[in-house]
Amino acid sequence: MLTIFGLKVSYEALVFFALFIGSEVIGASKLKDNSIAQLFVRVVEALKPHRTEDDKIQRIKDTLK
């Protein structure tokens, strides 16, 4: 626990607020195109053509109809 201006704050709360403010800054700036989340989204989109789960689910739905 840290005491800031007479207010006791846990380390977890400080980390949460720091990450929240960081995400807002990234979202409001040009950094969002280079963020880790954007990189992850690009990887997921690149792997999408190789996924077969959707086809399997559709085949199961068709057999149940």
PDB file of C-alpha atoms in Angstrom:
ATOM      1  CA  MET A   1       0.000   0.000   0.000  1.00  0.00           C
ATOM      2  CA  LEU A   2       1.154   3.471  -0.860  1.00  0.00           C
ATOM      3  CA  THR A   3      -0.102   6.658   0.670  1.00  0.00           C
ATOM      4  CA  ILE A   4      -0.532   9.432  -1.871  1.00  0.00           C
ATOM      5  CA  PHE A   5      -1.856  12.755  -0.570  1.00  0.00           C
ATOM      6  CA  GLY A   6      -3.241  10.955   2.482  1.00  0.00           C
ATOM      7  CA  LEU A   7      -5.050   8.341   0.375  1.00  0.00           C
ATOM      8  CA  LYS A   8      -3.999   4.705   0.722  1.00  0.00           C
ATOM      9  CA  VAL A   9      -3.737   2.979  -2.654  1.00  0.00           C
ATOM     10  CA  SER A  10      -2.712  -0.618  -3.367  1.00  0.00           C
ATOM     11  CA  TYR A  11      -0.075  -1.475  -5.941  1.00  0.00           C
ATOM     12  CA  GLU A  12      -2.659  -3.406  -7.945  1.00  0.00           C
ATOM     13  CA  ALA A  13      -4.895  -0.346  -8.196  1.00  0.00           C
ATOM     14  CA  LEU A  14      -1.968   1.785  -9.349  1.00  0.00           C
ATOM     15  CA  VAL A  15      -1.035  -0.756 -12.032  1.00  0.00           C
ATOM     16  CA  PHE A  16      -4.668  -0.940 -13.169  1.00  0.00           C
ATOM     17  CA  PHE A  17      -4.959   2.838 -13.496  1.00  0.00           C
ATOM     18  CA  ALA A  18      -1.590   3.070 -15.253  1.00  0.00           C
ATOM     19  CA  LEU A  19      -2.639   0.424 -17.791  1.00  0.00           C
ATOM     20  CA  PHE A  20      -6.035   2.069 -18.254  1.00  0.00           C
ATOM     21  CA  ILE A  21      -4.497   5.476 -18.911  1.00  0.00           C
ATOM     22  CA  GLY A  22      -1.951   3.873 -21.242  1.00  0.00           C
ATOM     23  CA  SER A  23      -4.701   2.176 -23.243  1.00  0.00           C
ATOM     24  CA  GLU A  24      -6.585   5.462 -23.550  1.00  0.00           C
ATOM     25  CA  VAL A  25      -3.439   7.240 -24.759  1.00  0.00           C
ATOM     26  CA  ILE A  26      -2.787   4.513 -27.333  1.00  0.00           C
ATOM     27  CA  GLY A  27      -6.395   4.644 -28.504  1.00  0.00           C
ATOM     28  CA  ALA A  28      -6.334   8.414 -28.933  1.00  0.00           C
ATOM     29  CA  SER A  29      -3.013   8.639 -30.746  1.00  0.00           C
ATOM     30  CA  LYS A  30      -1.202   7.348 -33.802  1.00  0.00           C
ATOM     31  CA  LEU A  31       0.267   4.605 -31.607  1.00  0.00           C
ATOM     32  CA  LYS A  32      -2.829   2.432 -32.017  1.00  0.00           C
ATOM     33  CA  ASP A  33      -1.620   1.318 -35.447  1.00  0.00           C
ATOM     34  CA  ASN A  34       1.594   0.033 -33.892  1.00  0.00           C
ATOM     35  CA  SER A  35       0.217  -1.378 -30.658  1.00  0.00           C
ATOM     36  CA  ILE A  36       0.657  -4.918 -29.436  1.00  0.00           C
ATOM     37  CA  ALA A  37      -3.095  -5.468 -29.681  1.00  0.00           C
ATOM     38  CA  GLN A  38      -3.114  -4.407 -33.336  1.00  0.00           C
ATOM     39  CA  LEU A  39      -0.237  -6.789 -34.017  1.00  0.00           C
ATOM     40  CA  PHE A  40      -2.192  -9.606 -32.366  1.00  0.00           C
ATOM     41  CA  VAL A  41      -5.288  -8.783 -34.453  1.00  0.00           C
ATOM     42  CA  ARG A  42      -3.210  -8.878 -37.634  1.00  0.00           C
ATOM     43  CA  VAL A  43      -1.817 -12.301 -36.714  1.00  0.00           C
ATOM     44  CA  VAL A  44      -5.316 -13.644 -36.013  1.00  0.00           C
ATOM     45  CA  GLU A  45      -6.613 -12.291 -39.317  1.00  0.00           C
ATOM     46  CA  ALA A  46      -3.652 -13.815 -41.157  1.00  0.00           C
ATOM     47  CA  LEU A  47      -4.360 -17.234 -39.642  1.00  0.00           C
ATOM     48  CA  LYS A  48      -8.102 -17.094 -40.319  1.00  0.00           C
ATOM     49  CA  PRO A  49      -7.974 -18.850 -43.732  1.00  0.00           C
ATOM     50  CA  HIS A  50      -6.269 -21.840 -42.065  1.00  0.00           C
ATOM     51  CA  ARG A  51      -8.994 -22.302 -39.443  1.00  0.00           C
ATOM     52  CA  THR A  52     -11.375 -25.216 -39.902  1.00  0.00           C
ATOM     53  CA  GLU A  53     -13.487 -24.906 -36.762  1.00  0.00           C
ATOM     54  CA  ASP A  54     -16.160 -22.826 -38.483  1.00  0.00           C
ATOM     55  CA  ASP A  55     -16.536 -25.422 -41.243  1.00  0.00           C
ATOM     56  CA  LYS A  56     -16.857 -28.217 -38.698  1.00  0.00           C
ATOM     57  CA  ILE A  57     -19.496 -26.313 -36.737  1.00  0.00           C
ATOM     58  CA  GLN A  58     -21.461 -25.616 -39.911  1.00  0.00           C
ATOM     59  CA  ARG A  59     -21.362 -29.323 -40.899  1.00  0.00           C
ATOM     60  CA  ILE A  60     -22.658 -30.320 -37.446  1.00  0.00           C
ATOM     61  CA  LYS A  61     -25.455 -27.750 -37.679  1.00  0.00           C
ATOM     62  CA  ASP A  62     -26.403 -29.052 -41.121  1.00  0.00           C
ATOM     63  CA  THR A  63     -26.591 -32.654 -39.861  1.00  0.00           C
ATOM     64  CA  LEU A  64     -28.832 -31.623 -36.940  1.00  0.00           C
ATOM     65  CA  LYS A  65     -31.377 -29.877 -39.155  1.00  0.00           C
TER      66      LYS A  65
END
